[in-house]
Structures are given as C-alpha cells and as structure tokens.
Amino acid sequence: MMRALRYGLIGLVAFVIGLVAFLPARVAAGWAEQMGPISMGGVSGTLFDGRASYISGPDGAIENVSWQLEPASLLLARISARLQIDSDLSGFDADVSRSLFGQTTIRNVSGSASAGWLAKLGGYTFLPLSGDVRVNIDEAVFDDELQFD
C-alpha cells in the first residue's frame, strides 16, 4: 500500500511538472496581459519556449519576439527569460526578470537597428532619420508602472 502511494505521488508530481512545462504560451500571455499594461498577439509555443508576433505597451510595440524561460528562477520567486527581438538589422537580445514584488529588471541588452526603424517603432513615422543605432545596456530596473527606479 505504501509503495503504491509513493508511486502515485511521484506520478502526480511528474504530471504537474509536465502541465507547467507544456503550458501553451497563449494561456501565459493572457495572464501577462492581466498583470501589466501590455498586449500580446500571434502567440505560439510553450511557456518555456515561445514566440509572439507582437507585444505592445503603453508607449509602443515590438514585433517578432521569442523567449526562453529559465525554470530555476521560479525557485527564487522570479520569472526570468532570455528575449530575442527582430529588427531590420541584427535584432536585440536581453535577459528580463520580474520579481514577485513587481520589480522588472532588464540585463545584458545588446543589438542594433536603423534609426528609422526605431523611430517607426516609437510611432514617429514622419521623421526622416538615417543611420544605425547600437545598444548595449548592462542593467535597467523598472517598477510596476514601467517607470525607471
């Protein structure tokens, strides 16, 4: 009897881990939209390895975003992921984490895009800009309202 209970408990734990690991990214995107001022569309993949056609916030939107969630960060009451964002040049990479208390941290941001592409991304389609912009940020910290701390 004890052996059956042990195997049943191990099976239940494995089932719950499988549910979380293969949770559709669309479900997680719905939860993320409720947590902050963002909107996501064209979401596919799983919670741990997903993609979105666009993510929009209060001041702009980004397209073609993919992420890889770091499961070990959940043990520290944080959600951490590696993000890749397409641009017209090489794209951008960043490590993003959000704590249980609402602090969002972005680390190791690197990438490049044309100034015109970035202006269009920010909603400034009327600016005749040219040139390339390279970004390299070690760390940026935001609060719940996406304001710099």
GROMACS .gro file of N, CA and C in nm:
model
  447
    1MET      N    1   0.082  -0.120   0.000
    1MET     CA    2   0.000   0.000   0.000
    1MET      C    3   0.086   0.126   0.000
    2MET      N    4   0.191   0.126   0.083
    2MET     CA    5   0.279   0.242   0.093
    2MET      C    6   0.353   0.265  -0.039
    3ARG      N    7   0.392   0.156  -0.103
    3ARG     CA    8   0.464   0.166  -0.230
    3ARG      C    9   0.373   0.226  -0.338
    4ALA      N   10   0.247   0.186  -0.342
    4ALA     CA   11   0.152   0.240  -0.439
    4ALA      C   12   0.129   0.389  -0.415
    5LEU      N   13   0.123   0.430  -0.290
    5LEU     CA   14   0.105   0.571  -0.256
    5LEU      C   15   0.227   0.652  -0.301
    6ARG      N   16   0.345   0.597  -0.279
    6ARG     CA   17   0.468   0.665  -0.320
    6ARG      C   18   0.472   0.683  -0.473
    7TYR      N   19   0.441   0.577  -0.547
    7TYR     CA   20   0.441   0.585  -0.693
    7TYR      C   21   0.331   0.680  -0.743
    8GLY      N   22   0.219   0.679  -0.675
    8GLY     CA   23   0.111   0.770  -0.711
    8GLY      C   24   0.151   0.916  -0.690
    9LEU      N   25   0.220   0.944  -0.580
    9LEU     CA   26   0.267   1.079  -0.551
    9LEU      C   27   0.373   1.123  -0.653
   10ILE      N   28   0.466   1.034  -0.686
   10ILE     CA   29   0.568   1.065  -0.787
   10ILE      C   30   0.501   1.091  -0.923
   11GLY      N   31   0.403   1.012  -0.957
   11GLY     CA   32   0.330   1.032  -1.082
   11GLY      C   33   0.256   1.165  -1.085
   12LEU      N   34   0.195   1.203  -0.972
   12LEU     CA   35   0.123   1.330  -0.964
   12LEU      C   36   0.219   1.448  -0.980
   13VAL      N   37   0.334   1.441  -0.914
   13VAL     CA   38   0.434   1.548  -0.926
   13VAL      C   39   0.482   1.558  -1.071
   14ALA      N   40   0.511   1.445  -1.135
   14ALA     CA   41   0.556   1.445  -1.274
   14ALA      C   42   0.446   1.502  -1.365
   15PHE      N   43   0.322   1.471  -1.337
   15PHE     CA   44   0.210   1.524  -1.417
   15PHE      C   45   0.201   1.676  -1.405
   16VAL      N   46   0.212   1.729  -1.284
   16VAL     CA   47   0.205   1.874  -1.262
   16VAL      C   48   0.322   1.944  -1.330
   17ILE      N   49   0.443   1.888  -1.319
   17ILE     CA   50   0.559   1.946  -1.387
   17ILE      C   51   0.536   1.946  -1.538
   18GLY      N   52   0.483   1.839  -1.592
   18GLY     CA   53   0.452   1.833  -1.735
   18GLY      C   54   0.348   1.935  -1.777
   19LEU      N   55   0.246   1.956  -1.693
   19LEU     CA   56   0.145   2.058  -1.724
   19LEU      C   57   0.207   2.197  -1.733
   20VAL      N   58   0.295   2.228  -1.639
   20VAL     CA   59   0.359   2.360  -1.640
   20VAL      C   60   0.456   2.372  -1.756
   21ALA      N   61   0.535   2.268  -1.780
   21ALA     CA   62   0.637   2.273  -1.885
   21ALA      C   63   0.576   2.287  -2.024
   22PHE      N   64   0.460   2.227  -2.045
   22PHE     CA   65   0.398   2.231  -2.177
   22PHE      C   66   0.275   2.320  -2.182
   23LEU      N   67   0.264   2.411  -2.086
   23LEU     CA   68   0.154   2.507  -2.084
   23LEU      C   69   0.161   2.593  -2.210
   24PRO      N   70   0.053   2.605  -2.285
   24PRO     CA   71   0.057   2.687  -2.406
   24PRO      C   72   0.090   2.833  -2.374
   25ALA      N   73   0.173   2.892  -2.457
   25ALA     CA   74   0.214   3.031  -2.437
   25ALA      C   75   0.094   3.126  -2.445
   26ARG      N   76  -0.009   3.089  -2.521
   26ARG     CA   77  -0.129   3.175  -2.530
   26ARG      C   78  -0.194   3.193  -2.394
   27VAL      N   79  -0.197   3.088  -2.314
   27VAL     CA   80  -0.255   3.097  -2.179
   27VAL      C   81  -0.171   3.189  -2.092
   28ALA      N   82  -0.039   3.171  -2.096
   28ALA     CA   83   0.051   3.256  -2.018
   28ALA      C   84   0.044   3.401  -2.064
   29ALA      N   85   0.025   3.425  -2.194
   29ALA     CA   86   0.013   3.562  -2.246
   29ALA      C   87  -0.111   3.630  -2.188
   30GLY      N   88  -0.219   3.556  -2.174
   30GLY     CA   89  -0.340   3.612  -2.112
   30GLY      C   90  -0.315   3.655  -1.969
   31TRP      N   91  -0.239   3.575  -1.896
   31TRP     CA   92  -0.205   3.611  -1.757
   31TRP      C   93  -0.114   3.734  -1.755
   32ALA      N   94  -0.017   3.740  -1.846
   32ALA     CA   95   0.075   3.854  -1.851
   32ALA      C   96   0.000   3.983  -1.882
   33GLU      N   97  -0.100   3.976  -1.969
   33GLU     CA   98  -0.179   4.094  -2.003
   33GLU      C   99  -0.257   4.145  -1.883
   34GLN      N  100  -0.299   4.056  -1.795
   34GLN     CA  101  -0.371   4.097  -1.675
   34GLN      C  102  -0.277   4.158  -1.571
   35MET      N  103  -0.149   4.120  -1.573
   35MET     CA  104  -0.053   4.167  -1.473
   35MET      C  105   0.002   4.306  -1.503
   36GLY      N  106   0.007   4.345  -1.628
   36GLY     CA  107   0.069   4.473  -1.661
   36GLY      C  108   0.005   4.538  -1.782
   37PRO      N  109   0.049   4.656  -1.816
   37PRO     CA  110  -0.010   4.731  -1.927
   37PRO      C  111   0.046   4.687  -2.062
   38ILE      N  112   0.029   4.557  -2.095
   38ILE     CA  113   0.079   4.508  -2.224
   38ILE      C  114  -0.031   4.430  -2.296
   39SER      N  115  -0.011   4.412  -2.426
   39SER     CA  116  -0.100   4.332  -2.508
   39SER      C  117  -0.013   4.246  -2.599
   40MET      N  118  -0.050   4.119  -2.617
   40MET     CA  119   0.030   4.027  -2.699
   40MET      C  120  -0.058   3.965  -2.806
   41GLY      N  121   0.000   3.944  -2.925
   41GLY     CA  122  -0.074   3.881  -3.033
   41GLY      C  123   0.013   3.782  -3.109
   42GLY      N  124  -0.052   3.686  -3.176
   42GLY     CA  125   0.021   3.586  -3.252
   42GLY      C  126   0.111   3.501  -3.167
   43VAL      N  127   0.064   3.463  -3.049
   43VAL     CA  128   0.147   3.390  -2.952
   43VAL      C  129   0.142   3.241  -2.984
   44SER      N  130   0.261   3.177  -2.983
   44SER     CA  131   0.269   3.034  -3.009
   44SER      C  132   0.380   2.974  -2.923
   45GLY      N  133   0.387   2.842  -2.921
   45GLY     CA  134   0.489   2.773  -2.842
   45GLY      C  135   0.439   2.742  -2.703
   46THR      N  136   0.535   2.721  -2.613
   46THR     CA  137   0.502   2.688  -2.475
   46THR      C  138   0.545   2.800  -2.382
   47LEU      N  139   0.511   2.786  -2.257
   47LEU     CA  140   0.551   2.884  -2.157
   47LEU      C  141   0.703   2.896  -2.150
   48PHE      N  142   0.774   2.784  -2.163
   48PHE     CA  143   0.919   2.786  -2.151
   48PHE      C  144   0.992   2.821  -2.279
   49ASP      N  145   0.929   2.807  -2.393
   49ASP     CA  146   0.993   2.836  -2.522
   49ASP      C  147   0.884   2.883  -2.618
   50GLY      N  148   0.865   3.015  -2.625
   50GLY     CA  149   0.754   3.067  -2.704
   50GLY      C  150   0.791   3.183  -2.793
   51ARG      N  151   0.694   3.226  -2.873
   51ARG     CA  152   0.709   3.337  -2.966
   51ARG      C  153   0.581   3.418  -2.971
   52ALA      N  154   0.596   3.547  -3.003
   52ALA     CA  155   0.480   3.635  -3.021
   52ALA      C  156   0.505   3.722  -3.144
   53SER      N  157   0.401   3.740  -3.224
   53SER     CA  158   0.412   3.826  -3.342
   53SER      C  159   0.433   3.971  -3.301
   54TYR      N  160   0.366   4.012  -3.193
   54TYR     CA  161   0.387   4.148  -3.142
   54TYR      C  162   0.355   4.153  -2.993
   55ILE      N  163   0.419   4.248  -2.926
   55ILE     CA  164   0.390   4.281  -2.787
   55ILE      C  165   0.382   4.433  -2.783
   56SER      N  166   0.269   4.486  -2.738
   56SER     CA  167   0.254   4.631  -2.731
   56SER      C  168   0.235   4.675  -2.587
   57GLY      N  169   0.290   4.791  -2.558
   57GLY     CA  170   0.280   4.851  -2.426
   57GLY      C  171   0.220   4.989  -2.437
   58PRO      N  172   0.225   5.067  -2.331
   58PRO     CA  173   0.163   5.199  -2.331
   58PRO      C  174   0.226   5.297  -2.431
   59ASP      N  175   0.355   5.278  -2.463
   59ASP     CA  176   0.423   5.376  -2.548
   59ASP      C  177   0.478   5.318  -2.677
   60GLY      N  178   0.438   5.200  -2.718
   60GLY     CA  179   0.489   5.143  -2.842
   60GLY      C  180   0.470   4.994  -2.847
   61ALA      N  181   0.523   4.935  -2.953
   61ALA     CA  182   0.508   4.791  -2.973
   61ALA      C  183   0.636   4.736  -3.036
   62ILE      N  184   0.659   4.608  -3.013
   62ILE     CA  185   0.769   4.538  -3.077
   62ILE      C  186   0.713   4.415  -3.148
   63GLU      N  187   0.780   4.374  -3.254
   63GLU     CA  188   0.733   4.261  -3.333
   63GLU      C  189   0.835   4.148  -3.330
   64ASN      N  190   0.787   4.028  -3.357
   64ASN     CA  191   0.871   3.909  -3.369
   64ASN      C  192   0.960   3.889  -3.247
   65VAL      N  193   0.896   3.854  -3.137
   65VAL     CA  194   0.965   3.833  -3.009
   65VAL      C  195   0.965   3.684  -2.977
   66SER      N  196   1.078   3.633  -2.932
   66SER     CA  197   1.083   3.496  -2.883
   66SER      C  198   1.149   3.495  -2.745
   67TRP      N  199   1.118   3.393  -2.666
   67TRP     CA  200   1.172   3.386  -2.531
   67TRP      C  201   1.200   3.242  -2.492
   68GLN      N  202   1.294   3.228  -2.398
   68GLN     CA  203   1.324   3.101  -2.333
   68GLN      C  204   1.322   3.128  -2.182
   69LEU      N  205   1.224   3.072  -2.115
   69LEU     CA  206   1.208   3.092  -1.972
   69LEU      C  207   1.311   3.009  -1.896
   70GLU      N  208   1.362   3.062  -1.787
   70GLU     CA  209   1.459   2.991  -1.702
   70GLU      C  210   1.385   2.932  -1.583
   71PRO      N  211   1.356   2.802  -1.583
   71PRO     CA  212   1.275   2.741  -1.477
   71PRO      C  213   1.335   2.756  -1.338
   72ALA      N  214   1.467   2.755  -1.325
   72ALA     CA  215   1.529   2.763  -1.193
   72ALA      C  216   1.497   2.895  -1.123
   73SER      N  217   1.471   3.001  -1.199
   73SER     CA  218   1.440   3.130  -1.138
   73SER      C  219   1.308   3.126  -1.061
   74LEU      N  220   1.219   3.034  -1.096
   74LEU     CA  221   1.091   3.023  -1.026
   74LEU      C  222   1.112   2.985  -0.879
   75LEU      N  223   1.221   2.916  -0.850
   75LEU     CA  224   1.250   2.880  -0.711
   75LEU      C  225   1.286   3.002  -0.627
   76LEU      N  226   1.326   3.111  -0.692
   76LEU     CA  227   1.361   3.235  -0.623
   76LEU      C  228   1.248   3.338  -0.629
   77ALA      N  229   1.126   3.294  -0.662
   77ALA     CA  230   1.008   3.381  -0.672
   77ALA      C  231   1.028   3.489  -0.779
   78ARG      N  232   1.093   3.453  -0.888
   78ARG     CA  233   1.116   3.543  -1.001
   78ARG      C  234   1.079   3.468  -1.129
   79ILE      N  235   1.040   3.545  -1.229
   79ILE     CA  236   1.024   3.490  -1.363
   79ILE      C  237   1.135   3.552  -1.446
   80SER      N  238   1.224   3.470  -1.499
   80SER     CA  239   1.337   3.518  -1.577
   80SER      C  240   1.335   3.451  -1.714
   81ALA      N  241   1.370   3.529  -1.816
   81ALA     CA  242   1.370   3.476  -1.952
   81ALA      C  243   1.476   3.545  -2.036
   82ARG      N  244   1.519   3.477  -2.138
   82ARG     CA  245   1.606   3.534  -2.241
   82ARG      C  246   1.517   3.573  -2.358
   83LEU      N  247   1.519   3.701  -2.397
   83LEU     CA  248   1.437   3.751  -2.506
   83LEU      C  249   1.521   3.778  -2.630
   84GLN      N  250   1.465   3.748  -2.747
   84GLN     CA  251   1.523   3.786  -2.875
   84GLN      C  252   1.415   3.861  -2.953
   85ILE      N  253   1.453   3.979  -3.003
   85ILE     CA  254   1.359   4.065  -3.076
   85ILE      C  255   1.420   4.096  -3.211
   86ASP      N  256   1.344   4.074  -3.318
   86ASP     CA  257   1.392   4.104  -3.452
   86ASP      C  258   1.392   4.255  -3.476
   87SER      N  259   1.489   4.301  -3.554
   87SER     CA  260   1.491   4.438  -3.603
   87SER      C  261   1.528   4.433  -3.750
   88ASP      N  262   1.541   4.549  -3.813
   88ASP     CA  263   1.577   4.549  -3.954
   88ASP      C  264   1.725   4.518  -3.975
   89LEU      N  265   1.806   4.520  -3.869
   89LEU     CA  266   1.947   4.483  -3.881
   89LEU      C  267   1.969   4.350  -3.809
   90SER      N  268   2.034   4.351  -3.695
   90SER     CA  269   2.069   4.225  -3.629
   90SER      C  270   1.970   4.180  -3.522
   91GLY      N  271   1.882   4.266  -3.476
   91GLY     CA  272   1.791   4.232  -3.368
   91GLY      C  273   1.850   4.264  -3.233
   92PHE      N  274   1.776   4.230  -3.127
   92PHE     CA  275   1.817   4.260  -2.990
   92PHE      C  276   1.804   4.134  -2.905
   93ASP      N  277   1.893   4.121  -2.807
   93ASP     CA  278   1.889   4.014  -2.708
   93ASP      C  279   1.890   4.078  -2.570
   94ALA      N  280   1.818   4.017  -2.475
   94ALA     CA  281   1.815   4.071  -2.339
   94ALA      C  282   1.774   3.962  -2.242
   95ASP      N  283   1.821   3.974  -2.118
   95ASP     CA  284   1.776   3.891  -2.007
   95ASP      C  285   1.678   3.974  -1.926
   96VAL      N  286   1.554   3.927  -1.912
   96VAL     CA  287   1.449   4.001  -1.843
   96VAL      C  288   1.400   3.918  -1.726
   97SER      N  289   1.381   3.984  -1.611
   97SER     CA  290   1.324   3.914  -1.496
   97SER      C  291   1.225   4.004  -1.423
   98ARG      N  292   1.128   3.939  -1.361
   98ARG     CA  293   1.026   4.011  -1.284
   98ARG      C  294   1.011   3.940  -1.150
   99SER      N  295   1.021   4.018  -1.042
   99SER     CA  296   1.012   3.959  -0.909
   99SER      C  297   0.867   3.948  -0.865
  100LEU      N  298   0.846   3.875  -0.760
  100LEU     CA  299   0.714   3.859  -0.701
  100LEU      C  300   0.658   3.993  -0.653
  101PHE      N  301   0.748   4.088  -0.621
  101PHE     CA  302   0.708   4.217  -0.568
  101PHE      C  303   0.690   4.323  -0.676
  102GLY      N  304   0.698   4.285  -0.804
  102GLY     CA  305   0.667   4.378  -0.912
  102GLY      C  306   0.784   4.450  -0.974
  103GLN      N  307   0.906   4.420  -0.935
  103GLN     CA  308   1.022   4.487  -0.992
  103GLN      C  309   1.066   4.412  -1.118
  104THR      N  310   1.081   4.485  -1.228
  104THR     CA  311   1.126   4.428  -1.354
  104THR      C  312   1.270   4.473  -1.380
  105THR      N  313   1.356   4.378  -1.409
  105THR     CA  314   1.497   4.407  -1.435
  105THR      C  315   1.533   4.356  -1.574
  106ILE      N  316   1.600   4.440  -1.650
  106ILE     CA  317   1.648   4.402  -1.783
  106ILE      C  318   1.800   4.410  -1.780
  107ARG      N  319   1.866   4.301  -1.818
  107ARG     CA  320   2.013   4.295  -1.814
  107ARG      C  321   2.067   4.249  -1.949
  108ASN      N  322   2.192   4.284  -1.973
  108ASN     CA  323   2.266   4.235  -2.090
  108ASN      C  324   2.191   4.260  -2.221
  109VAL      N  325   2.143   4.381  -2.238
  109VAL     CA  326   2.073   4.417  -2.361
  109VAL      C  327   2.177   4.451  -2.467
  110SER      N  328   2.167   4.389  -2.582
  110SER     CA  329   2.257   4.420  -2.692
  110SER      C  330   2.184   4.401  -2.823
  111GLY      N  331   2.225   4.478  -2.922
  111GLY     CA  332   2.166   4.467  -3.055
  111GLY      C  333   2.177   4.595  -3.133
  112SER      N  334   2.125   4.594  -3.253
  112SER     CA  335   2.130   4.714  -3.336
  112SER      C  336   2.010   4.717  -3.429
  113ALA      N  337   1.979   4.841  -3.470
  113ALA     CA  338   1.869   4.866  -3.563
  113ALA      C  339   1.895   5.001  -3.630
  114SER      N  340   1.826   5.026  -3.739
  114SER     CA  341   1.841   5.156  -3.802
  114SER      C  342   1.759   5.259  -3.724
  115ALA      N  343   1.802   5.385  -3.730
  115ALA     CA  344   1.731   5.492  -3.658
  115ALA      C  345   1.588   5.506  -3.711
  116GLY      N  346   1.569   5.489  -3.840
  116GLY     CA  347   1.435   5.497  -3.897
  116GLY      C  348   1.343   5.389  -3.845
  117TRP      N  349   1.396   5.267  -3.831
  117TRP     CA  350   1.316   5.156  -3.779
  117TRP      C  351   1.276   5.183  -3.635
  118LEU      N  352   1.371   5.233  -3.553
  118LEU     CA  353   1.340   5.264  -3.414
  118LEU      C  354   1.239   5.377  -3.402
  119ALA      N  355   1.250   5.479  -3.489
  119ALA     CA  356   1.153   5.589  -3.486
  119ALA      C  357   1.014   5.538  -3.521
  120LYS      N  358   1.006   5.452  -3.621
  120LYS     CA  359   0.876   5.395  -3.659
  120LYS      C  360   0.819   5.311  -3.546
  121LEU      N  361   0.905   5.238  -3.477
  121LEU     CA  362   0.864   5.157  -3.363
  121LEU      C  363   0.803   5.243  -3.254
  122GLY      N  364   0.859   5.362  -3.234
  122GLY     CA  365   0.808   5.455  -3.133
  122GLY      C  366   0.690   5.539  -3.181
  123GLY      N  367   0.645   5.518  -3.305
  123GLY     CA  368   0.529   5.591  -3.356
  123GLY      C  369   0.564   5.719  -3.428
  124TYR      N  370   0.692   5.744  -3.454
  124TYR     CA  371   0.734   5.866  -3.523
  124TYR      C  372   0.763   5.835  -3.670
  125THR      N  373   0.659   5.813  -3.748
  125THR     CA  374   0.676   5.775  -3.888
  125THR      C  375   0.711   5.893  -3.977
  126PHE      N  376   0.695   6.014  -3.929
  126PHE     CA  377   0.719   6.133  -4.010
  126PHE      C  378   0.863   6.184  -4.002
  127LEU      N  379   0.948   6.122  -3.920
  127LEU     CA  380   1.086   6.168  -3.904
  127LEU      C  381   1.175   6.105  -4.011
  128PRO      N  382   1.243   6.186  -4.090
  128PRO     CA  383   1.334   6.131  -4.193
  128PRO      C  384   1.472   6.102  -4.132
  129LEU      N  385   1.483   5.990  -4.064
  129LEU     CA  386   1.608   5.955  -3.996
  129LEU      C  387   1.686   5.853  -4.077
  130SER      N  388   1.817   5.860  -4.065
  130SER     CA  389   1.903   5.758  -4.124
  130SER      C  390   2.017   5.730  -4.027
  131GLY      N  391   2.084   5.620  -4.047
  131GLY     CA  392   2.192   5.581  -3.958
  131GLY      C  393   2.154   5.458  -3.879
  132ASP      N  394   2.253   5.400  -3.814
  132ASP     CA  395   2.232   5.280  -3.734
  132ASP      C  396   2.253   5.311  -3.587
  133VAL      N  397   2.179   5.243  -3.501
  133VAL     CA  398   2.189   5.261  -3.357
  133VAL      C  399   2.227   5.126  -3.297
  134ARG      N  400   2.333   5.125  -3.219
  134ARG     CA  401   2.376   5.004  -3.149
  134ARG      C  402   2.349   5.025  -3.001
  135VAL      N  403   2.288   4.926  -2.936
  135VAL     CA  404   2.250   4.935  -2.795
  135VAL      C  405   2.329   4.831  -2.716
  136ASN      N  406   2.380   4.874  -2.602
  136ASN     CA  407   2.450   4.784  -2.510
  136ASN      C  408   2.423   4.835  -2.369
  137ILE      N  409   2.328   4.773  -2.299
  137ILE     CA  410   2.287   4.817  -2.165
  137ILE      C  411   2.317   4.704  -2.066
  138ASP      N  412   2.388   4.737  -1.960
  138ASP     CA  413   2.419   4.636  -1.858
  138ASP      C  414   2.297   4.602  -1.774
  139GLU      N  415   2.224   4.706  -1.726
  139GLU     CA  416   2.109   4.680  -1.640
  139GLU      C  417   2.016   4.800  -1.637
  140ALA      N  418   1.885   4.772  -1.639
  140ALA     CA  419   1.782   4.875  -1.619
  140ALA      C  420   1.674   4.812  -1.529
  141VAL      N  421   1.624   4.890  -1.432
  141VAL     CA  422   1.526   4.841  -1.336
  141VAL      C  423   1.401   4.928  -1.345
  142PHE      N  424   1.282   4.863  -1.351
  142PHE     CA  425   1.154   4.931  -1.363
  142PHE      C  426   1.063   4.889  -1.249
  143ASP      N  427   0.963   4.975  -1.220
  143ASP     CA  428   0.862   4.939  -1.121
  143ASP      C  429   0.738   4.884  -1.192
  144ASP      N  430   0.628   4.868  -1.120
  144ASP     CA  431   0.505   4.812  -1.176
  144ASP      C  432   0.447   4.895  -1.290
  145GLU      N  433   0.468   5.023  -1.289
  145GLU     CA  434   0.414   5.112  -1.393
  145GLU      C  435   0.513   5.131  -1.507
  146LEU      N  436   0.616   5.048  -1.513
  146LEU     CA  437   0.721   5.053  -1.614
  146LEU      C  438   0.794   5.188  -1.613
  147GLN      N  439   0.809   5.247  -1.493
  147GLN     CA  440   0.887   5.367  -1.474
  147GLN      C  441   1.023   5.324  -1.417
  148PHE      N  442   1.130   5.396  -1.455
  148PHE     CA  443   1.263   5.363  -1.403
  148PHE      C  444   1.267   5.384  -1.253
  149ASP      N  445   1.329   5.289  -1.183
  149ASP     CA  446   1.353   5.303  -1.038
  149ASP      C  447   1.479   5.384  -1.014
   0.00000   0.00000   0.00000
